[in-house]
Tab-separated table of C-alpha atoms in Angstrom:
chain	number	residue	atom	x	y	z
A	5	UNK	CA	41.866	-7.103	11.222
A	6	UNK	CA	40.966	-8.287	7.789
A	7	UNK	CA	44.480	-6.036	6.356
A	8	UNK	CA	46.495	-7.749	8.695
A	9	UNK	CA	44.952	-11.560	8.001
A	10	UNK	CA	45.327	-10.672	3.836
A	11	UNK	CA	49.281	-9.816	4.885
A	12	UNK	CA	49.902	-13.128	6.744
A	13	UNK	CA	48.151	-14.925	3.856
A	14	UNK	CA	50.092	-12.823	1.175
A	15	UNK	CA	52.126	-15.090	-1.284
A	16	UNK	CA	55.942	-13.700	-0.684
A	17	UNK	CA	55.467	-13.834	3.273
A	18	UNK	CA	54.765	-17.697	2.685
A	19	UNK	CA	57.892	-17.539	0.583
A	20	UNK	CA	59.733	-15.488	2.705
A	21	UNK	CA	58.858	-18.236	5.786
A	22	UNK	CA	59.570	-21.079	3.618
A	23	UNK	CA	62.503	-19.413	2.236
A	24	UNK	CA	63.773	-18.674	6.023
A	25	UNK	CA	63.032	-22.271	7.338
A	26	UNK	CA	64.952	-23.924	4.718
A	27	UNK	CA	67.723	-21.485	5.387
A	28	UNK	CA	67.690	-22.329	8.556
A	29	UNK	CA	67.898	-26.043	7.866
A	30	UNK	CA	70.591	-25.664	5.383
A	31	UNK	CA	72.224	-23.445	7.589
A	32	UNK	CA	72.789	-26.261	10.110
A	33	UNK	CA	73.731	-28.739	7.550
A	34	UNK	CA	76.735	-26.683	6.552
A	35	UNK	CA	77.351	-26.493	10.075
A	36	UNK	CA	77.571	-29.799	10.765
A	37	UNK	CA	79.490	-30.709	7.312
A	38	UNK	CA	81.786	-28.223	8.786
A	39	UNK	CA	82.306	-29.921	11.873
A	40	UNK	CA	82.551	-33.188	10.738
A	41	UNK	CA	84.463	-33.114	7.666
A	42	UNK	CA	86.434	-29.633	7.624
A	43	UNK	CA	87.162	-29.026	11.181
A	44	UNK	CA	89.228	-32.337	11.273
A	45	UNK	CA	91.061	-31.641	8.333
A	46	UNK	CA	92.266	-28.093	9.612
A	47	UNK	CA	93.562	-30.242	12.799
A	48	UNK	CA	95.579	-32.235	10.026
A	49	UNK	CA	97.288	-29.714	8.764
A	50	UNK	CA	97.014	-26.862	11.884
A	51	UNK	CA	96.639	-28.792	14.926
A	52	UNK	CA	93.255	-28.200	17.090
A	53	UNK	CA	90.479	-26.227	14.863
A	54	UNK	CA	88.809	-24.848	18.401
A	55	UNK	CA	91.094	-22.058	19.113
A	56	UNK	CA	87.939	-20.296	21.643
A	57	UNK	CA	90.218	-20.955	24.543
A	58	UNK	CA	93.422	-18.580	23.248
A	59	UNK	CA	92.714	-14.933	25.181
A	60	UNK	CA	95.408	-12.236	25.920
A	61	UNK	CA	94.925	-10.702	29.219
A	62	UNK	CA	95.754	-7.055	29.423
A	63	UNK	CA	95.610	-5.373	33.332
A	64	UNK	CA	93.481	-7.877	34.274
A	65	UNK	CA	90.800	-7.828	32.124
A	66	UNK	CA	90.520	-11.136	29.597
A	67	UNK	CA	90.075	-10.875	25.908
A	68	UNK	CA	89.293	-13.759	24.180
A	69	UNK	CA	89.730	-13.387	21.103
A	70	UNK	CA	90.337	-17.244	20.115
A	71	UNK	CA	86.011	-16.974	20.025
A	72	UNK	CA	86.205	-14.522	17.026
A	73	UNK	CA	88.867	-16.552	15.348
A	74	UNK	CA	86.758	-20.079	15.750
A	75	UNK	CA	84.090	-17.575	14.409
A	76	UNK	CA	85.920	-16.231	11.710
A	77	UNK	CA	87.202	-19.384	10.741
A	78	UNK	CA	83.896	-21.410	10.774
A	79	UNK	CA	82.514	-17.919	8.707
A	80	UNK	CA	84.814	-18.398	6.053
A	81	UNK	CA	84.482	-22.569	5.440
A	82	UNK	CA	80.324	-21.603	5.750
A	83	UNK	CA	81.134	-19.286	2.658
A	84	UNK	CA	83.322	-21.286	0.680
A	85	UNK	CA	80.529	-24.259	0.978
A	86	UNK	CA	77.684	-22.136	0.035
A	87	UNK	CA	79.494	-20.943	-2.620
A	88	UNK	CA	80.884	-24.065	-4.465
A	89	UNK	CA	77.871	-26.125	-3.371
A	90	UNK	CA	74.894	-24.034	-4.001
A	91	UNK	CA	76.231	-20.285	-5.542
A	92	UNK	CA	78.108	-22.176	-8.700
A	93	UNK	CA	76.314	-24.897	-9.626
A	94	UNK	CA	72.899	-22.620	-9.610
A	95	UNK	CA	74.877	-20.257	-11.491
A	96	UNK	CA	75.735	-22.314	-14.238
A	97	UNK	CA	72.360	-24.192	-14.291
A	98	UNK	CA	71.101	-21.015	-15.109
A	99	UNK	CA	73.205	-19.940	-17.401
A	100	UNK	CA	72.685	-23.322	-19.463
A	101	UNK	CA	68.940	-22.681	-19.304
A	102	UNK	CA	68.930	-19.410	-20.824
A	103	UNK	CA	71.036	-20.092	-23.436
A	104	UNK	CA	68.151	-21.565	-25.182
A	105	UNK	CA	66.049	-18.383	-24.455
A	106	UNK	CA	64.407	-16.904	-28.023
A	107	UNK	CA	66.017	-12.651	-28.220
A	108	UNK	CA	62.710	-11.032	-28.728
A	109	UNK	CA	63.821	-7.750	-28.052
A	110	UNK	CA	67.006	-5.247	-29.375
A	111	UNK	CA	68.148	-1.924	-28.500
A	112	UNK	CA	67.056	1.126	-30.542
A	113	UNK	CA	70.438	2.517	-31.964
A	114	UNK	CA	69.321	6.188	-31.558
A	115	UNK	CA	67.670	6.468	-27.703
A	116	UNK	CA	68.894	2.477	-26.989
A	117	UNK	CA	65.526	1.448	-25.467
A	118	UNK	CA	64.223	-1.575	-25.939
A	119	UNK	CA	62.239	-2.766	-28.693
A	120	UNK	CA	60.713	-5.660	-30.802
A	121	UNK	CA	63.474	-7.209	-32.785
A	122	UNK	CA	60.825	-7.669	-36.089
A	123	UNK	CA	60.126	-3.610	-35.347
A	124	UNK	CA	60.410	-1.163	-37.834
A	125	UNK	CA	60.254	1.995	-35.932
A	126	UNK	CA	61.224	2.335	-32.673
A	127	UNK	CA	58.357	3.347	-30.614
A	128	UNK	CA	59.694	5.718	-28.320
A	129	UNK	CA	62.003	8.316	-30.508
A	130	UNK	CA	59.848	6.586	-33.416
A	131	UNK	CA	63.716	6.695	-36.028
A	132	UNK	CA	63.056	4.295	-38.324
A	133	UNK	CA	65.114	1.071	-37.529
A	134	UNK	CA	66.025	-2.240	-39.907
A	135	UNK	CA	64.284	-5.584	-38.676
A	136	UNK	CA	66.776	-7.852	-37.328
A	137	UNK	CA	65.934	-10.182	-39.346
A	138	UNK	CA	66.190	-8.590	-42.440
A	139	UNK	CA	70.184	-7.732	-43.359
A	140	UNK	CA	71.288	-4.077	-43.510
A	141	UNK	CA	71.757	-2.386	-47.071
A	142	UNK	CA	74.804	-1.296	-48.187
């Protein structure tokens, strides 16, 4: 019992839960932005944005696909959301933030592993290499 208390009390299933809840929180917001905002601006332009009624009967049997395309449709506005609302700007944030990252490591120009960029010898196929800081000779 005391395995199974140290995995509910493990750091990343917290995260994972927190992670999950927020998800599901954010999830719903998109949802509703969706049906607020987008879904009447698709009946601007396309008429009614709930097309779950449309089906195509076929010897008596009753497809409805007009579910999948309300589906498909409210798929593709969640993606487009996410990305230019969350995806992007995170993207970019991060970028900016490691741009002012210090290099402390190079590659090795004979075995291309990584190594300290003040090293002198690489310490795996141990070739001599030039600091980075100093400049090559000629």
């Amino acid at each position: 019992m005391g395995g199974f208390k140290k995995f509910l009390i493990r750091g990343n299933l917290i995260e994972l839960a927190v992670a999950f809840v927020v998800g599901a929180a954010f999830a719903s917001l998109v949802k509703d932005f969706a049906t607020a905002f987008i879904a009447p601006l698709i009946a601007l332009f396309g008429g009614e944005p709930d097309y779950t009624r449309l089906a195509v009967t076929i010897n008596g049997t009753k497809f409805p696909y007009g579910v999948f395309l309300t589906s498909a449709i409210a798929f593709l506005v969640t993606a487009v959301i996410v990305y230019f609302v969350v995806v992007l700007p995170t993207t970019k944030l991060i970028e900016r933030m490691d741009r002012h990252k210090e290099v402390t490591e190079r590659e090795c120009p004979q075995c291309l592993s990584d190594i300290p960029v003040k090293a002198r010898r690489c310490r795996y196929c141990t070739v001599e290499v030039v600091p980075a800081t100093e400049a090559p000779a000629t």
